[in-house]
mmCIF file of C-alpha atoms in Angstrom:
data_model
loop_
_atom_site.group_PDB
_atom_site.id
_atom_site.type_symbol
_atom_site.label_atom_id
_atom_site.label_comp_id
_atom_site.label_asym_id
_atom_site.label_seq_id
_atom_site.Cartn_x
_atom_site.Cartn_y
_atom_site.Cartn_z
ATOM 1 C CA MET H 1412 139.637 162.027 119.198
ATOM 2 C CA SER H 1413 136.807 162.471 121.946
ATOM 3 C CA ALA H 1414 135.540 159.771 123.959
ATOM 4 C CA VAL H 1415 132.271 158.375 122.578
ATOM 5 C CA PHE H 1416 131.143 155.037 123.141
ATOM 6 C CA ASP H 1417 128.001 153.306 122.357
ATOM 7 C CA LEU H 1418 126.422 152.743 125.622
ATOM 8 C CA ASP H 1419 123.210 150.874 126.644
ATOM 9 C CA LYS H 1420 121.927 153.486 129.176
ATOM 10 C CA GLN H 1421 118.974 150.960 130.272
ATOM 11 C CA LYS H 1422 121.517 148.226 131.258
ATOM 12 C CA ILE H 1423 123.405 150.768 133.098
ATOM 13 C CA LYS H 1424 120.349 151.738 135.093
ATOM 14 C CA THR H 1425 119.253 148.256 135.609
ATOM 15 C CA SER H 1426 122.723 147.037 136.561
ATOM 16 C CA PHE H 1427 123.142 149.721 139.341
ATOM 17 C CA GLY H 1428 119.875 149.125 140.594
ATOM 18 C CA ASN H 1429 120.364 145.393 141.046
ATOM 19 C CA ALA H 1430 123.554 146.265 143.018
ATOM 20 C CA SER H 1431 122.022 148.707 145.090
ATOM 21 C CA LEU H 1432 122.174 146.477 148.453
ATOM 22 C CA SER H 1433 125.536 144.956 147.642
ATOM 23 C CA TYR H 1434 127.609 148.010 146.313
ATOM 24 C CA ASP H 1435 128.902 149.107 149.620
ATOM 25 C CA SER H 1436 130.217 145.943 150.471
ATOM 26 C CA ALA H 1437 132.457 145.762 147.457
ATOM 27 C CA ALA H 1438 133.222 149.445 146.554
ATOM 28 C CA ARG H 1439 136.575 149.610 148.418
ATOM 29 C CA LEU H 1440 138.465 151.253 145.626
ATOM 30 C CA GLN H 1441 135.511 153.385 144.894
ATOM 31 C CA GLN H 1442 135.595 154.880 148.643
ATOM 32 C CA GLN H 1443 139.531 154.954 148.556
ATOM 33 C CA VAL H 1444 139.379 157.246 145.323
ATOM 34 C CA GLY H 1445 136.690 159.116 146.654
ATOM 35 C CA LEU H 1446 138.304 160.190 149.733
ATOM 36 C CA HIS H 1447 141.490 160.943 147.711
ATOM 37 C CA LEU H 1448 139.354 163.153 145.245
ATOM 38 C CA LEU H 1449 137.796 165.111 148.243
ATOM 39 C CA ASN H 1450 141.204 165.250 150.497
ATOM 40 C CA GLN H 1451 143.623 166.198 147.480
ATOM 41 C CA TYR H 1452 141.435 168.307 145.149
ATOM 42 C CA ALA H 1453 138.881 169.962 147.083
ATOM 43 C CA GLU H 1454 141.350 170.741 149.879
ATOM 44 C CA LYS H 1455 140.469 174.509 149.743
ATOM 45 C CA GLY H 1456 136.833 173.339 150.451
ATOM 46 C CA LEU H 1457 133.335 173.589 148.435
ATOM 47 C CA SER H 1458 130.807 176.056 149.192
ATOM 48 C CA GLY H 1459 127.510 176.933 147.990
ATOM 49 C CA ASN H 1460 125.194 174.729 145.564
ATOM 50 C CA ILE H 1461 127.011 171.206 144.798
ATOM 51 C CA LEU H 1462 125.939 168.631 142.203
ATOM 52 C CA ASP H 1463 126.938 165.084 143.298
ATOM 53 C CA VAL H 1464 126.734 163.173 139.585
ATOM 54 C CA GLY H 1465 126.393 159.357 140.126
ATOM 55 C CA CYS H 1466 125.916 159.506 143.981
ATOM 56 C CA GLY H 1467 125.224 155.837 144.198
ATOM 57 C CA THR H 1468 124.735 154.916 147.784
ATOM 58 C CA GLY H 1469 125.794 158.337 149.049
ATOM 59 C CA PHE H 1470 129.348 157.773 150.247
ATOM 60 C CA LEU H 1471 130.509 160.562 148.717
ATOM 61 C CA THR H 1472 127.586 162.765 149.219
ATOM 62 C CA GLU H 1473 128.010 162.215 153.202
ATOM 63 C CA ARG H 1474 131.906 163.403 153.014
ATOM 64 C CA LEU H 1475 130.754 166.465 151.228
ATOM 65 C CA LEU H 1476 128.768 167.532 154.104
ATOM 66 C CA GLN H 1477 131.657 168.141 156.110
ATOM 67 C CA PHE H 1478 132.222 171.562 154.093
ATOM 68 C CA ALA H 1479 130.852 173.970 156.376
ATOM 69 C CA SER H 1480 130.158 176.626 153.967
ATOM 70 C CA LEU H 1481 128.212 174.088 151.650
ATOM 71 C CA GLU H 1482 124.451 175.308 151.514
ATOM 72 C CA ALA H 1483 122.983 172.109 149.680
ATOM 73 C CA ILE H 1484 123.634 169.137 147.665
ATOM 74 C CA ILE H 1485 121.794 167.530 144.928
ATOM 75 C CA ALA H 1486 122.503 163.855 144.889
ATOM 76 C CA LEU H 1487 121.946 162.503 141.248
ATOM 77 C CA ASP H 1488 121.733 158.859 140.105
ATOM 78 C CA ILE H 1489 120.476 157.114 136.978
ATOM 79 C CA ALA H 1490 119.071 154.186 139.347
ATOM 80 C CA GLU H 1491 116.436 154.956 141.667
ATOM 81 C CA PRO H 1492 117.550 151.944 143.957
ATOM 82 C CA MET H 1493 120.813 153.597 144.614
ATOM 83 C CA LEU H 1494 118.842 156.899 145.129
ATOM 84 C CA HIS H 1495 116.844 154.767 147.944
ATOM 85 C CA ARG H 1496 119.754 153.624 149.662
ATOM 86 C CA ALA H 1497 121.308 157.015 149.542
ATOM 87 C CA ARG H 1498 118.276 158.297 151.249
ATOM 88 C CA LEU H 1499 118.667 155.679 154.103
ATOM 89 C CA ARG H 1500 122.125 156.798 154.674
ATOM 90 C CA LEU H 1501 121.638 160.562 154.792
ATOM 91 C CA ALA H 1502 118.118 160.642 156.331
ATOM 92 C CA ASP H 1503 119.314 163.206 159.101
ATOM 93 C CA HIS H 1504 120.782 165.562 156.487
ATOM 94 C CA SER H 1505 118.006 168.282 155.321
ATOM 95 C CA ARG H 1506 120.725 169.817 153.069
ATOM 96 C CA VAL H 1507 120.601 166.888 150.568
ATOM 97 C CA ALA H 1508 117.868 166.672 147.805
ATOM 98 C CA TYR H 1509 117.690 163.644 145.333
ATOM 99 C CA VAL H 1510 116.884 163.394 141.709
ATOM 100 C CA CYS H 1511 116.753 160.549 139.283
ATOM 101 C CA ALA H 1512 118.355 161.279 135.850
ATOM 102 C CA ASP H 1513 120.866 160.422 133.264
ATOM 103 C CA ALA H 1514 124.392 162.537 133.602
ATOM 104 C CA GLU H 1515 124.210 163.281 130.051
ATOM 105 C CA SER H 1516 120.368 164.783 130.206
ATOM 106 C CA LEU H 1517 120.473 166.858 133.405
ATOM 107 C CA PRO H 1518 117.305 168.490 134.307
ATOM 108 C CA PHE H 1519 118.502 171.649 135.665
ATOM 109 C CA VAL H 1520 118.795 175.310 134.708
ATOM 110 C CA ASP H 1521 121.857 177.182 133.828
ATOM 111 C CA GLN H 1522 124.254 178.478 136.329
ATOM 112 C CA GLN H 1523 122.454 176.535 139.364
ATOM 113 C CA PHE H 1524 125.573 175.072 140.992
ATOM 114 C CA ASP H 1525 128.759 176.174 142.567
ATOM 115 C CA SER H 1526 130.595 173.164 141.780
ATOM 116 C CA ILE H 1527 129.745 169.578 140.151
ATOM 117 C CA VAL H 1528 131.521 166.613 141.686
ATOM 118 C CA SER H 1529 131.715 163.033 140.568
ATOM 119 C CA ASN H 1530 133.486 160.073 141.719
ATOM 120 C CA LEU H 1531 134.090 157.005 139.356
ATOM 121 C CA ALA H 1532 130.591 157.540 137.638
ATOM 122 C CA LEU H 1533 131.496 159.472 134.559
ATOM 123 C CA GLN H 1534 132.849 156.662 132.732
ATOM 124 C CA TRP H 1535 129.323 155.475 132.194
ATOM 125 C CA CYS H 1536 128.886 158.497 129.738
ATOM 126 C CA ASN H 1537 130.329 159.972 126.764
ATOM 127 C CA LEU H 1538 132.970 162.114 127.813
ATOM 128 C CA ASN H 1539 132.864 164.456 124.867
ATOM 129 C CA SER H 1540 133.021 168.331 124.404
ATOM 130 C CA GLU H 1541 128.908 168.100 124.243
ATOM 131 C CA THR H 1542 128.889 166.636 127.704
ATOM 132 C CA PHE H 1543 131.412 168.922 129.327
ATOM 133 C CA SER H 1544 129.553 171.982 127.671
ATOM 134 C CA ARG H 1545 126.305 170.919 129.340
ATOM 135 C CA PHE H 1546 128.086 170.585 132.750
ATOM 136 C CA LYS H 1547 129.817 174.228 132.131
ATOM 137 C CA LYS H 1548 126.414 175.729 131.699
ATOM 138 C CA LEU H 1549 125.184 174.479 134.678
ATOM 139 C CA VAL H 1550 128.037 175.779 136.849
ATOM 140 C CA LYS H 1551 128.325 179.564 137.839
ATOM 141 C CA PRO H 1552 131.181 181.425 136.506
ATOM 142 C CA GLY H 1553 134.392 180.572 138.541
ATOM 143 C CA GLY H 1554 132.834 177.354 139.422
ATOM 144 C CA GLN H 1555 134.411 173.765 139.008
ATOM 145 C CA LEU H 1556 133.909 170.395 138.067
ATOM 146 C CA ILE H 1557 135.768 167.950 140.039
ATOM 147 C CA PHE H 1558 135.678 164.260 139.177
ATOM 148 C CA SER H 1559 137.461 160.881 138.991
ATOM 149 C CA THR H 1560 136.973 158.332 136.061
ATOM 150 C CA PHE H 1561 138.472 155.088 134.972
ATOM 151 C CA GLY H 1562 141.258 155.308 132.194
ATOM 152 C CA PRO H 1563 142.002 152.706 129.710
ATOM 153 C CA GLN H 1564 144.163 150.459 131.606
ATOM 154 C CA THR H 1565 141.552 149.593 133.772
ATOM 155 C CA LEU H 1566 140.809 146.040 134.023
ATOM 156 C CA SER H 1567 143.546 145.270 131.469
ATOM 157 C CA GLU H 1568 144.513 141.759 132.459
ATOM 158 C CA LEU H 1569 140.813 140.614 132.662
ATOM 159 C CA LYS H 1570 140.393 142.028 129.042
ATOM 160 C CA LEU H 1571 143.609 140.176 127.902
ATOM 161 C CA ALA H 1572 142.080 136.992 129.403
ATOM 162 C CA TRP H 1573 139.031 137.305 127.391
ATOM 163 C CA GLU H 1574 140.952 137.915 124.271
ATOM 164 C CA ALA H 1575 142.101 134.127 124.458
ATOM 165 C CA VAL H 1576 138.521 133.318 124.688
ATOM 166 C CA ASP H 1577 136.517 134.860 121.857
ATOM 167 C CA ASP H 1578 136.452 138.177 119.924
ATOM 168 C CA TYR H 1579 133.666 139.891 121.785
ATOM 169 C CA ARG H 1580 134.244 143.070 123.834
ATOM 170 C CA HIS H 1581 133.750 141.874 127.451
ATOM 171 C CA VAL H 1582 135.438 144.854 129.352
ATOM 172 C CA ASN H 1583 134.128 148.472 128.912
ATOM 173 C CA ASP H 1584 136.271 151.044 126.955
ATOM 174 C CA PHE H 1585 137.433 154.043 129.081
ATOM 175 C CA ALA H 1586 138.465 157.481 128.187
ATOM 176 C CA VAL H 1587 141.821 158.431 127.534
ATOM 177 C CA GLN H 1588 143.686 161.457 129.521
ATOM 178 C CA ASP H 1589 144.617 163.127 126.344
ATOM 179 C CA ASP H 1590 140.873 162.757 124.902
ATOM 180 C CA LEU H 1591 139.581 164.189 128.024
ATOM 181 C CA PHE H 1592 141.759 167.163 128.001
ATOM 182 C CA GLN H 1593 140.926 168.147 124.385
ATOM 183 C CA ALA H 1594 137.325 167.579 125.089
ATOM 184 C CA LEU H 1595 137.476 169.843 128.023
ATOM 185 C CA THR H 1596 139.328 172.174 126.173
ATOM 186 C CA GLN H 1597 136.741 172.571 123.342
ATOM 187 C CA ALA H 1598 134.259 172.975 126.039
ATOM 188 C CA GLY H 1599 135.505 176.297 127.169
ATOM 189 C CA SER H 1600 137.400 175.074 130.450
ATOM 190 C CA LYS H 1601 139.619 177.951 131.725
ATOM 191 C CA LYS H 1602 142.029 175.671 133.681
ATOM 192 C CA ILE H 1603 142.381 171.831 133.735
ATOM 193 C CA GLN H 1604 144.220 169.642 135.969
ATOM 194 C CA ILE H 1605 144.841 166.034 135.599
ATOM 195 C CA GLU H 1606 146.542 163.378 137.270
ATOM 196 C CA THR H 1607 146.550 159.519 136.784
ATOM 197 C CA VAL H 1608 146.870 157.234 139.354
ATOM 198 C CA ILE H 1609 147.416 153.266 138.669
ATOM 199 C CA TYR H 1610 145.688 151.209 141.425
ATOM 200 C CA LYS H 1611 146.605 147.363 141.788
ATOM 201 C CA SER H 1612 144.035 145.178 143.707
ATOM 202 C CA ALA H 1613 144.723 141.977 144.935
ATOM 203 C CA TYR H 1614 141.962 138.827 144.596
ATOM 204 C CA GLU H 1615 142.216 135.433 145.677
ATOM 205 C CA SER H 1616 140.787 134.501 142.191
ATOM 206 C CA VAL H 1617 139.472 135.660 138.997
ATOM 207 C CA LEU H 1618 136.249 134.734 140.306
ATOM 208 C CA GLU H 1619 136.526 136.853 143.069
ATOM 209 C CA LEU H 1620 137.331 139.686 140.839
ATOM 210 C CA MET H 1621 134.156 138.705 138.748
ATOM 211 C CA ALA H 1622 131.782 138.602 141.578
ATOM 212 C CA GLU H 1623 133.064 142.034 142.836
ATOM 213 C CA LEU H 1624 132.356 143.506 139.457
ATOM 214 C CA LYS H 1625 128.920 142.125 139.750
ATOM 215 C CA PHE H 1626 128.311 143.158 143.400
ATOM 216 C CA LEU H 1627 129.505 146.729 141.887
ATOM 217 C CA GLY H 1628 126.943 146.558 139.319
ATOM 218 C CA ALA H 1629 129.729 146.985 136.804
ATOM 219 C CA HIS H 1630 128.801 144.957 133.822
ATOM 220 C CA ASN H 1631 129.697 145.495 130.255
ATOM 221 C CA VAL H 1632 127.377 148.015 128.829
ATOM 222 C CA ALA H 1633 128.519 148.196 125.428
ATOM 223 C CA ARG H 1634 125.803 147.826 122.879
ATOM 224 C CA ASP H 1635 127.931 145.338 120.784
ATOM 225 C CA ARG H 1636 128.454 142.996 123.803
ATOM 226 C CA LYS H 1637 127.973 139.251 123.735
ATOM 227 C CA ARG H 1638 124.428 138.643 124.739
ATOM 228 C CA ARG H 1639 124.340 135.048 125.606
ATOM 229 C CA LEU H 1640 126.090 133.542 128.886
ATOM 230 C CA THR H 1641 129.386 132.296 129.079
ATOM 231 C CA THR H 1642 129.829 128.426 128.716
ATOM 232 C CA LYS H 1643 131.722 126.356 131.398
ATOM 233 C CA ALA H 1644 134.530 125.705 128.693
ATOM 234 C CA GLU H 1645 134.832 129.396 127.949
ATOM 235 C CA LEU H 1646 134.818 130.120 131.725
ATOM 236 C CA ARG H 1647 137.783 127.673 132.093
ATOM 237 C CA LYS H 1648 139.639 129.046 129.082
ATOM 238 C CA LEU H 1649 139.308 132.636 130.609
ATOM 239 C CA LEU H 1650 140.696 131.341 134.005
ATOM 240 C CA ALA H 1651 143.595 129.831 132.580
ATOM 241 C CA ALA H 1652 144.491 132.711 130.428
ATOM 242 C CA TYR H 1653 144.499 135.522 133.466
ATOM 243 C CA PRO H 1654 147.781 136.767 133.988
ATOM 244 C CA LYS H 1655 149.364 134.844 136.903
ATOM 245 C CA THR H 1656 151.780 136.649 139.584
ATOM 246 C CA SER H 1657 154.862 134.682 140.454
ATOM 247 C CA GLU H 1658 155.505 136.299 143.711
ATOM 248 C CA GLU H 1659 152.421 135.074 145.802
ATOM 249 C CA PRO H 1660 149.191 133.292 145.439
ATOM 250 C CA GLY H 1661 145.906 134.891 143.730
ATOM 251 C CA ILE H 1662 145.711 137.493 140.991
ATOM 252 C CA PHE H 1663 145.798 141.261 140.613
ATOM 253 C CA ALA H 1664 143.666 143.750 138.715
ATOM 254 C CA THR H 1665 144.795 147.196 137.333
ATOM 255 C CA PHE H 1666 142.622 150.140 137.815
ATOM 256 C CA GLU H 1667 143.885 153.294 135.957
ATOM 257 C CA VAL H 1668 141.943 156.301 137.774
ATOM 258 C CA ILE H 1669 142.147 159.890 136.307
ATOM 259 C CA TYR H 1670 141.320 162.522 138.585
ATOM 260 C CA VAL H 1671 140.553 165.762 136.886
ATOM 261 C CA VAL H 1672 139.768 169.568 138.382
ATOM 262 C CA VAL H 1673 138.255 172.012 135.877
ATOM 263 C CA SER H 1674 137.820 175.453 136.299
ATOM 264 C CA PHE H 1675 135.217 177.323 134.263
#
């Protein structure tokens, strides 16, 4: 079974565009995962031409510039305001070019890149064999796709709490590791390395967690999501249903991160 979700791409574009100014202040986990992605899985270095898919405000792009043998980076994002923030961050770096496009419809020629890198962005795509086949075409023979994405345990506590409120889907679906492996295999990947890491983030309250998601632009983007605003009564029910911790005050949220390195 491949990871195919009915995603509202216009909602994704708008949400991240609106969050461009607040994103960095809330992106603690995203930055932690991005550093781990490079330090652990690109330890041999990256060279040549690199495509950074879902660059956001340019945090990972800036770290990619540390590789001396790197020739150029194309920083790509679906939201133009995010690219504007990245341009401001990387104004002194001439090796970076910027492209606004959907990761599922990339405007590049075949074998243009030595590697494709993406940090916690591909969960906003359908990670099936068709998507990975397009990535493979863009990479030169012997090149790599290195990325992180969220797994299905992500925000499991919030999903459980919403189930006590109504039957709508309030939390996005995320790809399963086995499905990713199958899709990559079907796309003709030569070597696949996958590791899953569970992160537990602490918050003073559920409202703090929800505010962070808003600052990140990480809204529910399923087409079958509930369209009306949450009522005060529904919010009280949600807060009451969220799993509590017995050891200390506040709440925790689970984030399952899947790290993937693919050789083509």
